[in-house]
Every structure is written in structure tokens, then in C-alpha cells.
Coordinates of C-alpha atoms in Angstrom, one line a residue:
M133 CA -41.6 -46.6 -35.7
E134 CA -38.0 -47.8 -34.8
G135 CA -35.9 -44.8 -33.0
S136 CA -38.9 -42.5 -32.8
P137 CA -41.4 -43.5 -30.4
G138 CA -44.7 -41.9 -30.6
I139 CA -44.4 -40.9 -34.3
G140 CA -46.3 -42.4 -36.8
W141 CA -48.6 -42.2 -40.0
R142 CA -51.6 -40.0 -39.8
S143 CA -54.6 -40.6 -42.1
G144 CA -55.9 -38.0 -44.4
S145 CA -59.3 -37.1 -44.8
D146 CA -59.9 -39.2 -47.7
G147 CA -58.6 -42.0 -45.4
S148 CA -55.2 -42.3 -47.2
R149 CA -51.9 -42.4 -45.1
A150 CA -50.2 -39.0 -44.8
P151 CA -46.7 -38.2 -44.0
P152 CA -45.7 -38.4 -40.4
K153 CA -45.9 -34.9 -38.7
I154 CA -42.1 -34.3 -37.5
P155 CA -41.8 -32.7 -33.9
P156 CA -39.6 -29.3 -34.2
A157 CA -37.0 -30.7 -32.1
M158 CA -36.5 -33.5 -34.5
E159 CA -36.5 -30.9 -37.3
E160 CA -33.6 -28.7 -35.7
L161 CA -31.6 -32.1 -35.0
Q162 CA -32.0 -33.5 -38.7
S163 CA -30.8 -29.7 -39.9
R164 CA -27.7 -29.9 -37.4
L165 CA -27.0 -33.3 -38.5
Q166 CA -27.0 -32.2 -42.3
E167 CA -24.6 -29.4 -41.5
T168 CA -22.1 -31.6 -40.3
L169 CA -22.7 -34.2 -43.1
D170 CA -22.3 -31.6 -45.6
L171 CA -18.7 -31.2 -44.4
L172 CA -17.5 -34.5 -45.1
S173 CA -15.9 -35.4 -48.4
S174 CA -17.6 -38.6 -50.4
Q175 CA -14.9 -41.0 -48.8
E176 CA -15.8 -39.7 -45.2
L177 CA -19.2 -40.4 -45.9
R178 CA -18.7 -44.1 -46.9
S179 CA -16.3 -44.4 -43.7
F180 CA -19.0 -42.7 -41.8
R181 CA -21.8 -45.1 -42.6
D182 CA -19.3 -48.1 -42.0
H183 CA -18.7 -46.8 -38.5
L184 CA -22.4 -46.3 -38.1
R185 CA -23.1 -50.0 -38.1
K186 CA -20.6 -50.4 -35.1
V187 CA -22.2 -48.0 -32.9
E188 CA -25.1 -49.0 -30.5
P189 CA -27.9 -48.6 -31.3
R190 CA -26.6 -49.9 -34.7
V191 CA -27.9 -48.8 -38.0
S192 CA -28.7 -52.0 -40.5
Q193 CA -26.7 -51.9 -43.7
V194 CA -30.3 -52.3 -45.4
K195 CA -31.6 -49.0 -43.8
L196 CA -28.4 -47.2 -44.8
E197 CA -28.5 -48.4 -48.3
L198 CA -32.3 -47.6 -48.6
E199 CA -32.7 -44.5 -46.6
G200 CA -29.1 -43.0 -46.2
R201 CA -27.5 -42.5 -49.5
S202 CA -27.3 -38.9 -49.5
P203 CA -26.0 -36.4 -46.9
S204 CA -29.8 -35.1 -46.6
E205 CA -31.1 -38.8 -46.7
L206 CA -28.7 -39.7 -44.0
A207 CA -29.6 -36.9 -41.8
R208 CA -33.2 -37.7 -42.0
L209 CA -32.5 -41.1 -40.9
L210 CA -30.3 -40.5 -37.9
A211 CA -32.8 -38.0 -36.7
K212 CA -35.3 -40.6 -36.6
Q213 CA -32.7 -43.2 -35.4
Y214 CA -31.1 -41.6 -32.7
Y215 CA -34.0 -39.1 -31.5
P216 CA -33.8 -37.5 -29.0
P217 CA -30.8 -35.2 -29.4
A218 CA -28.7 -36.5 -26.6
A219 CA -28.6 -39.7 -28.2
A220 CA -27.6 -38.4 -31.5
K221 CA -24.8 -36.2 -29.9
R222 CA -23.5 -39.4 -28.1
V223 CA -23.2 -41.3 -31.4
L224 CA -21.9 -38.5 -33.7
V225 CA -18.8 -37.9 -31.1
Q226 CA -18.2 -41.7 -31.3
V227 CA -18.3 -41.8 -35.4
L228 CA -16.4 -38.4 -35.8
E229 CA -13.5 -39.5 -33.5
Q230 CA -13.1 -43.0 -35.8
L231 CA -12.8 -41.1 -39.2
P232 CA -11.1 -38.9 -37.5
R233 CA -12.8 -35.5 -37.9
A234 CA -11.5 -34.0 -34.7
D235 CA -12.5 -30.3 -35.9
L236 CA -16.2 -31.3 -36.2
L237 CA -16.3 -32.6 -32.5
P238 CA -17.0 -29.2 -30.6
R239 CA -20.4 -28.7 -32.3
W240 CA -21.3 -32.0 -30.6
Q241 CA -19.4 -32.4 -27.5
S242 CA -20.6 -28.9 -26.1
A243 CA -23.5 -28.8 -23.8
A244 CA -25.4 -26.8 -26.0
A245 CA -25.8 -29.9 -28.2
D246 CA -28.6 -31.2 -25.9
G247 CA -30.4 -27.7 -26.3
P248 CA -32.0 -25.6 -29.0
V249 CA -30.0 -25.2 -32.1
I250 CA -28.2 -21.7 -32.3
P251 CA -27.6 -20.4 -35.7
R252 CA -23.9 -20.5 -36.5
K253 CA -21.4 -19.8 -39.5
I254 CA -20.5 -23.2 -40.6
P255 CA -16.6 -23.4 -41.2
K256 CA -15.7 -24.7 -45.0
R257 CA -13.1 -27.0 -45.7
S258 CA -10.5 -25.6 -48.1
Y259 CA -11.9 -27.4 -50.9
D260 CA -15.4 -26.2 -50.4
C261 CA -14.3 -22.7 -51.6
V262 CA -12.9 -23.9 -55.0
E263 CA -15.0 -23.8 -57.8
G264 CA -15.5 -26.7 -60.2
E265 CA -15.1 -30.4 -59.7
L266 CA -11.9 -30.7 -61.8
D267 CA -10.0 -28.6 -59.1
H268 CA -9.2 -31.7 -57.0
Y269 CA -7.8 -35.2 -57.9
D270 CA -10.1 -38.1 -57.9
L271 CA -8.9 -40.2 -55.5
S272 CA -12.0 -42.9 -55.8
G273 CA -9.6 -45.5 -57.1
R274 CA -7.2 -47.6 -55.0
R275 CA -4.7 -45.8 -53.1
K276 CA -1.1 -47.7 -53.2
A277 CA 1.7 -47.1 -51.0
F278 CA 5.4 -48.2 -50.6
L279 CA 6.9 -48.0 -47.0
M280 CA 10.7 -48.7 -46.9
C281 CA 12.4 -48.0 -43.5
V282 CA 15.9 -49.0 -42.8
K283 CA 15.7 -49.9 -38.9
R284 CA 19.3 -50.9 -38.5
N285 CA 21.3 -48.2 -36.5
R286 CA 18.4 -45.9 -36.5
L287 CA 16.7 -45.8 -33.0
G288 CA 13.1 -44.8 -33.1
A289 CA 12.8 -45.9 -36.6
H290 CA 10.3 -48.8 -35.2
Q291 CA 8.2 -46.1 -33.9
D292 CA 8.2 -44.3 -37.5
V293 CA 6.9 -47.6 -39.2
L294 CA 4.1 -47.9 -36.7
L295 CA 2.9 -44.2 -36.9
M296 CA 3.3 -44.2 -41.0
E297 CA 1.3 -47.4 -41.1
D298 CA -1.4 -46.2 -38.8
W299 CA -1.7 -42.8 -40.9
L300 CA -1.8 -44.7 -44.3
G301 CA -4.4 -47.0 -42.9
Q302 CA -6.4 -44.1 -41.8
C303 CA -5.7 -42.4 -45.4
Q304 CA -7.0 -45.4 -47.0
F305 CA -4.0 -46.7 -48.7
E306 CA -2.9 -50.3 -49.2
N307 CA 0.3 -50.9 -48.0
T308 CA 3.5 -52.9 -49.2
L309 CA 6.5 -52.8 -46.5
C310 CA 10.1 -53.2 -47.0
I311 CA 12.3 -53.3 -44.1
D312 CA 15.9 -53.2 -43.9
P313 CA 16.7 -53.9 -47.5
D314 CA 19.9 -53.6 -49.3
K315 CA 20.3 -51.9 -52.7
M316 CA 19.3 -54.6 -55.1
E317 CA 16.5 -55.4 -52.7
L318 CA 14.8 -52.2 -52.6
L319 CA 15.3 -51.7 -56.5
G320 CA 13.5 -55.0 -57.1
K321 CA 10.9 -54.5 -54.8
I322 CA 10.3 -51.0 -56.0
T323 CA 10.3 -52.1 -59.6
S324 CA 7.8 -54.8 -58.8
F325 CA 5.7 -52.2 -57.0
R326 CA 5.6 -49.9 -60.0
D327 CA 5.1 -52.6 -62.5
G328 CA 2.1 -53.8 -60.3
L329 CA 0.4 -50.3 -60.7
N330 CA 1.0 -50.2 -64.2
E331 CA -1.1 -53.9 -64.6
I332 CA -3.9 -52.0 -62.7
K333 CA -3.8 -48.9 -64.7
D334 CA -7.3 -47.9 -64.8
D335 CA -8.0 -48.7 -61.1
I336 CA -5.3 -46.7 -59.5
G337 CA -6.6 -43.2 -57.9
C338 CA -3.1 -42.2 -56.1
C339 CA 0.7 -43.7 -55.1
L340 CA 2.5 -42.7 -52.0
V341 CA 6.3 -43.6 -51.7
A342 CA 8.0 -43.3 -48.1
L343 CA 11.7 -43.7 -47.5
M344 CA 13.3 -43.6 -44.4
S345 CA 16.7 -44.1 -43.5
H346 CA 20.1 -42.4 -43.4
G347 CA 21.1 -40.2 -46.4
E348 CA 22.8 -37.4 -48.0
E349 CA 21.6 -34.9 -50.9
G350 CA 20.2 -36.6 -53.6
F351 CA 20.7 -40.2 -52.1
I352 CA 19.3 -42.3 -49.5
K353 CA 21.4 -45.3 -47.7
M354 CA 20.4 -48.8 -47.4
K355 CA 21.3 -51.2 -44.3
D356 CA 24.8 -51.9 -45.6
G357 CA 25.5 -48.2 -46.4
E358 CA 25.0 -48.4 -50.3
K359 CA 23.4 -45.2 -51.9
V360 CA 20.4 -45.4 -53.7
S361 CA 19.7 -42.2 -56.0
L362 CA 16.4 -40.4 -54.9
E363 CA 16.3 -38.8 -58.7
G364 CA 16.3 -42.5 -59.9
I365 CA 13.4 -43.6 -58.0
F366 CA 11.4 -40.5 -58.9
E367 CA 12.0 -41.1 -62.3
M368 CA 10.5 -44.6 -62.4
F369 CA 7.2 -43.2 -61.4
N370 CA 7.2 -40.4 -64.1
N371 CA 4.7 -40.2 -67.2
K372 CA 7.1 -42.2 -69.4
N373 CA 7.8 -45.1 -67.2
C374 CA 4.5 -45.5 -65.3
P375 CA 1.6 -44.6 -67.4
A376 CA -0.8 -45.6 -64.8
L377 CA -0.1 -42.6 -62.8
Q378 CA -0.4 -40.1 -65.6
E379 CA -2.4 -37.2 -64.3
K380 CA -2.7 -38.9 -60.9
P381 CA -0.9 -37.8 -57.9
K382 CA 2.6 -39.1 -56.9
I383 CA 3.4 -38.4 -53.2
F384 CA 7.2 -39.1 -52.1
I385 CA 7.9 -38.8 -48.3
I386 CA 11.5 -38.7 -47.7
Q387 CA 12.6 -39.3 -44.0
A388 CA 16.5 -38.9 -44.3
C389 CA 19.2 -36.4 -43.7
R390 CA 20.5 -34.7 -46.8
G391 CA 23.9 -33.8 -45.6
E392 CA 25.7 -32.8 -42.3
R393 CA 25.1 -29.4 -41.8
R394 CA 23.3 -28.2 -38.6
D395 CA 21.0 -25.2 -38.3
S396 CA 21.2 -23.8 -34.7
G397 CA 18.8 -21.2 -35.6
V398 CA 18.8 -17.4 -34.9
E399 CA 17.4 -15.5 -31.8
T400 CA 14.5 -13.1 -32.4
D401 CA 12.6 -10.2 -30.8
D402 CA 9.3 -11.9 -30.6
E403 CA 7.7 -15.0 -30.8
P404 CA 4.3 -18.5 -64.4
M405 CA 5.2 -18.1 -67.8
D406 CA 2.8 -19.0 -70.7
S407 CA 3.5 -21.3 -73.5
D408 CA 1.7 -22.6 -76.6
D409 CA 3.4 -24.9 -79.1
G410 CA 0.4 -25.1 -81.1
S411 CA 0.3 -28.6 -81.7
E412 CA -2.7 -30.7 -81.9
K413 CA -1.8 -33.8 -80.0
R414 CA -2.2 -33.2 -76.2
R415 CA 1.2 -34.1 -74.6
L416 CA 2.3 -34.3 -71.1
P417 CA 5.5 -33.1 -69.3
T418 CA 7.7 -36.4 -68.4
F419 CA 7.6 -35.4 -64.5
S420 CA 4.1 -34.0 -63.5
D421 CA 2.0 -34.5 -60.6
Y422 CA 4.5 -35.1 -58.2
F423 CA 4.8 -34.1 -54.5
I424 CA 7.8 -34.5 -52.7
I425 CA 8.4 -33.7 -48.8
Y426 CA 11.8 -33.5 -47.1
P427 CA 12.3 -33.4 -43.5
T428 CA 15.2 -30.7 -43.7
Q429 CA 16.6 -28.3 -46.1
A430 CA 19.5 -29.4 -48.5
D431 CA 22.7 -30.4 -47.0
H432 CA 21.2 -30.4 -43.5
V433 CA 20.7 -33.1 -41.0
A434 CA 17.2 -34.5 -40.2
L435 CA 16.0 -35.3 -36.6
R436 CA 14.9 -38.4 -34.9
D437 CA 14.2 -39.0 -31.6
P438 CA 15.4 -42.5 -30.2
R439 CA 12.3 -42.8 -28.2
T440 CA 9.4 -41.2 -30.4
G441 CA 10.7 -41.5 -33.8
S442 CA 11.3 -38.8 -36.5
V443 CA 10.4 -35.1 -35.8
M444 CA 8.5 -34.9 -39.0
I445 CA 6.9 -38.4 -38.8
K446 CA 5.5 -37.6 -35.4
A447 CA 4.2 -34.2 -36.2
M448 CA 2.6 -35.7 -39.5
T449 CA 0.3 -37.8 -37.4
E450 CA -0.2 -35.3 -34.6
V451 CA -1.7 -32.7 -37.1
F452 CA -3.7 -35.5 -38.9
K453 CA -5.3 -36.7 -35.6
Q454 CA -6.2 -33.2 -34.4
Y455 CA -7.6 -32.0 -38.1
G456 CA -8.3 -35.0 -40.1
N457 CA -7.9 -34.9 -43.7
K458 CA -9.6 -31.4 -44.3
W459 CA -6.6 -29.8 -46.0
H460 CA -5.1 -30.4 -49.3
I461 CA -1.5 -32.0 -49.0
A462 CA 0.5 -29.0 -49.2
D463 CA -1.7 -27.0 -46.9
F464 CA -1.4 -30.3 -44.1
F465 CA 2.4 -30.2 -44.7
T466 CA 2.4 -26.5 -44.2
K467 CA 0.8 -26.8 -40.9
V468 CA 3.1 -29.8 -39.9
N469 CA 6.2 -27.5 -40.7
N470 CA 4.6 -24.6 -38.6
R471 CA 4.6 -27.5 -35.7
V472 CA 8.1 -28.5 -36.5
V473 CA 9.7 -25.1 -37.0
H474 CA 8.3 -23.6 -33.6
R475 CA 9.5 -26.9 -31.3
E476 CA 13.0 -26.6 -29.9
F477 CA 15.3 -29.6 -30.2
N478 CA 18.8 -30.2 -29.0
L479 CA 21.7 -32.1 -30.5
R480 CA 24.5 -33.1 -28.4
N481 CA 23.7 -30.3 -25.9
E482 CA 23.4 -27.8 -29.3
P483 CA 20.1 -26.2 -30.3
I484 CA 19.1 -27.3 -33.6
K485 CA 16.6 -26.1 -36.0
V486 CA 14.9 -27.7 -38.9
S487 CA 12.2 -26.9 -41.5
L488 CA 10.6 -29.0 -44.0
V489 CA 11.1 -28.8 -47.8
M490 CA 8.3 -29.1 -50.6
E491 CA 8.6 -29.7 -54.0
S492 CA 5.5 -30.1 -56.3
T493 CA 4.6 -30.3 -59.9
L494 CA 0.8 -31.1 -58.7
T495 CA -1.9 -29.8 -61.3
K496 CA -4.7 -30.2 -58.8
F497 CA -5.4 -30.3 -55.0
V498 CA -5.1 -33.8 -53.3
Y499 CA -7.3 -34.6 -50.5
F500 CA -7.1 -38.1 -48.8

């Protein structure tokens, strides 16, 4: 039998074929594999299967479709395919690194992975603790992103684009790129992007808009210094103007200054109201299901390193690389903010501190 030498079907007393007897070590391996697979989202499971077809020895597409549809079936298939445990350990490490789910790597990287299975408490992803399927958005549809960046006179901006494109790709977004536009070009392209969403209304799961440039409070600047209202852009995607995104998450990442103020920090001693209008017709607020992230407080500068790019964008990719997509988006950016807040920065030899600002009208959790 492929991947499991010495294990075959047994004959029953009546001559019929009985199921094969599975060695205890293989049962332990199968149980351990299922522990890991149960922690993956449905999207991650699909990616997991895709990566398996590229790892030697490969699992055929036919086998995956016939024998690996659910986590339990996939665990059984992998236990047979990659027995003994040392082979499974090598494959799991390779695939988890590709997802990425770095938080699951220690259980397969440790020396104990080759030995007996030790009972352990399984760490849960935050949404595993949420009751009911309706508590998080269904992102099974297409994920569409619009990425605008002004590179002119912004050293390090090219690095921001590379980091964002990589992050969006890992989060399964289809990306529309807009580099160094003037005001009319940006408004034209983002309008076309919005109209495209409305044309494929039933097939959209999520929308993300990232705008990276110079700016001031309430505005983002184009390559020629012309200002575009952020409120005007947000309004383009509301429930009235973009019905395709009704009750679907609309994520806005704004990497731009919001003013000229600088916070040098301070030294420390140590390191809803209910309403019911009684109407029968179901209605939505004009602005709902938005999540907007700013790189700094109102009226303050944002930080960008000429070599490594913007501080917020770099921290985003670092956190995602380390932890994958195991958190709701607000929790994810809370972790990013923790990293940004506790780093030391200097601007013209003066200390400067920044803190991210999140604004949300989400009604469910968002997991990429």
C-alpha cells in the first residue's frame, strides 16, 4: 500500500476482506495530524491541500479529492502517506511555513515530534471560542483590493508596495495597482474599481483599499500635491453607492500623515444604546461594515524609513509572517500597534512616537 509498507487488508473468518489493522504509532500520528488540521480555517485547508501537491513525496489530486475532503479524512490520508512520523514532521513543517501558520510549527519542529504523543492543551484561534457561524463574515467569495501608492518624493515607498502586494497575495486578494496618480486618475481608477464590484455583486466576499502617500487630516495627497478627500473615498463604497458590499467588510488602510504634529513620547518608571423604530422593512445604516486603520493620531505625522518602508506596513508583514491569519482583523492590528508603540524612532535626532488608530463599524469578525 502506498506510503505504508507492511500494512494490508486482512481476510475475515468468512473469507471477506476486513479493514487493515492500523499500528498504534500510526493512530497516534493520525490523531496529532487531526489536532493540527482542526485549527485551520476552511480557506487554510484549501491552501494546505494545494501545497501538499508540491511537496515530495507528492499527494495526487485524485487522492486528495477522494480521501482528503474533511480534516479527519485528510489526517487519515496523511498518516498513511507519510508514515513513519519523521516523514510527516518534515512535510508538515514545509506546508505550514507556506500557509503561513508559524504558530503551529513548534509542535512539529520539536524533537518530540518523532516520539510518543504527549497529551497537550490545544491553543484555540480566537474564532474557535465564538458560538455560531454567523459571528464572522463569509469570505468565500472573491477578495478584491485596490492599492494606490505615491512613490514620488517618498523614499521607501517602493518597499511598501512590495510588502503590501506580498501580504495581499497571502490573504488571497486580487489586486488592482495604481502608482503615482494625479487626482483625476485616482478618482477615475477607484470609481472603475467600485463599479466593477457592483457588476459582480453576488461573487464578492471582501473589499480592501490601501492608500499610501503624503497627507493631512482628512486628505491624501497625489504626486502633484493635489488633495483628495478621504471621506469622499469612503463614501464611494457605502451601502448606497456600492450595494455589492452591503453587509460585507470594507477595509481601508491609510498610510499617510494626518498633520504636522510630532509626539516625542513621555518617560515612564517601568517598561451601546438600543433603538427600535418599529418598522417592518429591513434597513441598513448608510455606513456600516467599515474598518479603517490610520498609521498615526489625528493631526500627527506618520513614519516611513527610506530603506525599509513605512513603519506600519513593515510591522503588519512582520506580525503576519509570525502569526499568520489566526486573529480577527482588529486583534491583528492591535498586535501590530503593540509592536509599533514599543519601538524607538528618531526624526532629525529627536525621539518620536506613534500609535495606530482604528475606526470600525464592523458587525462581525473578519478572518483572512
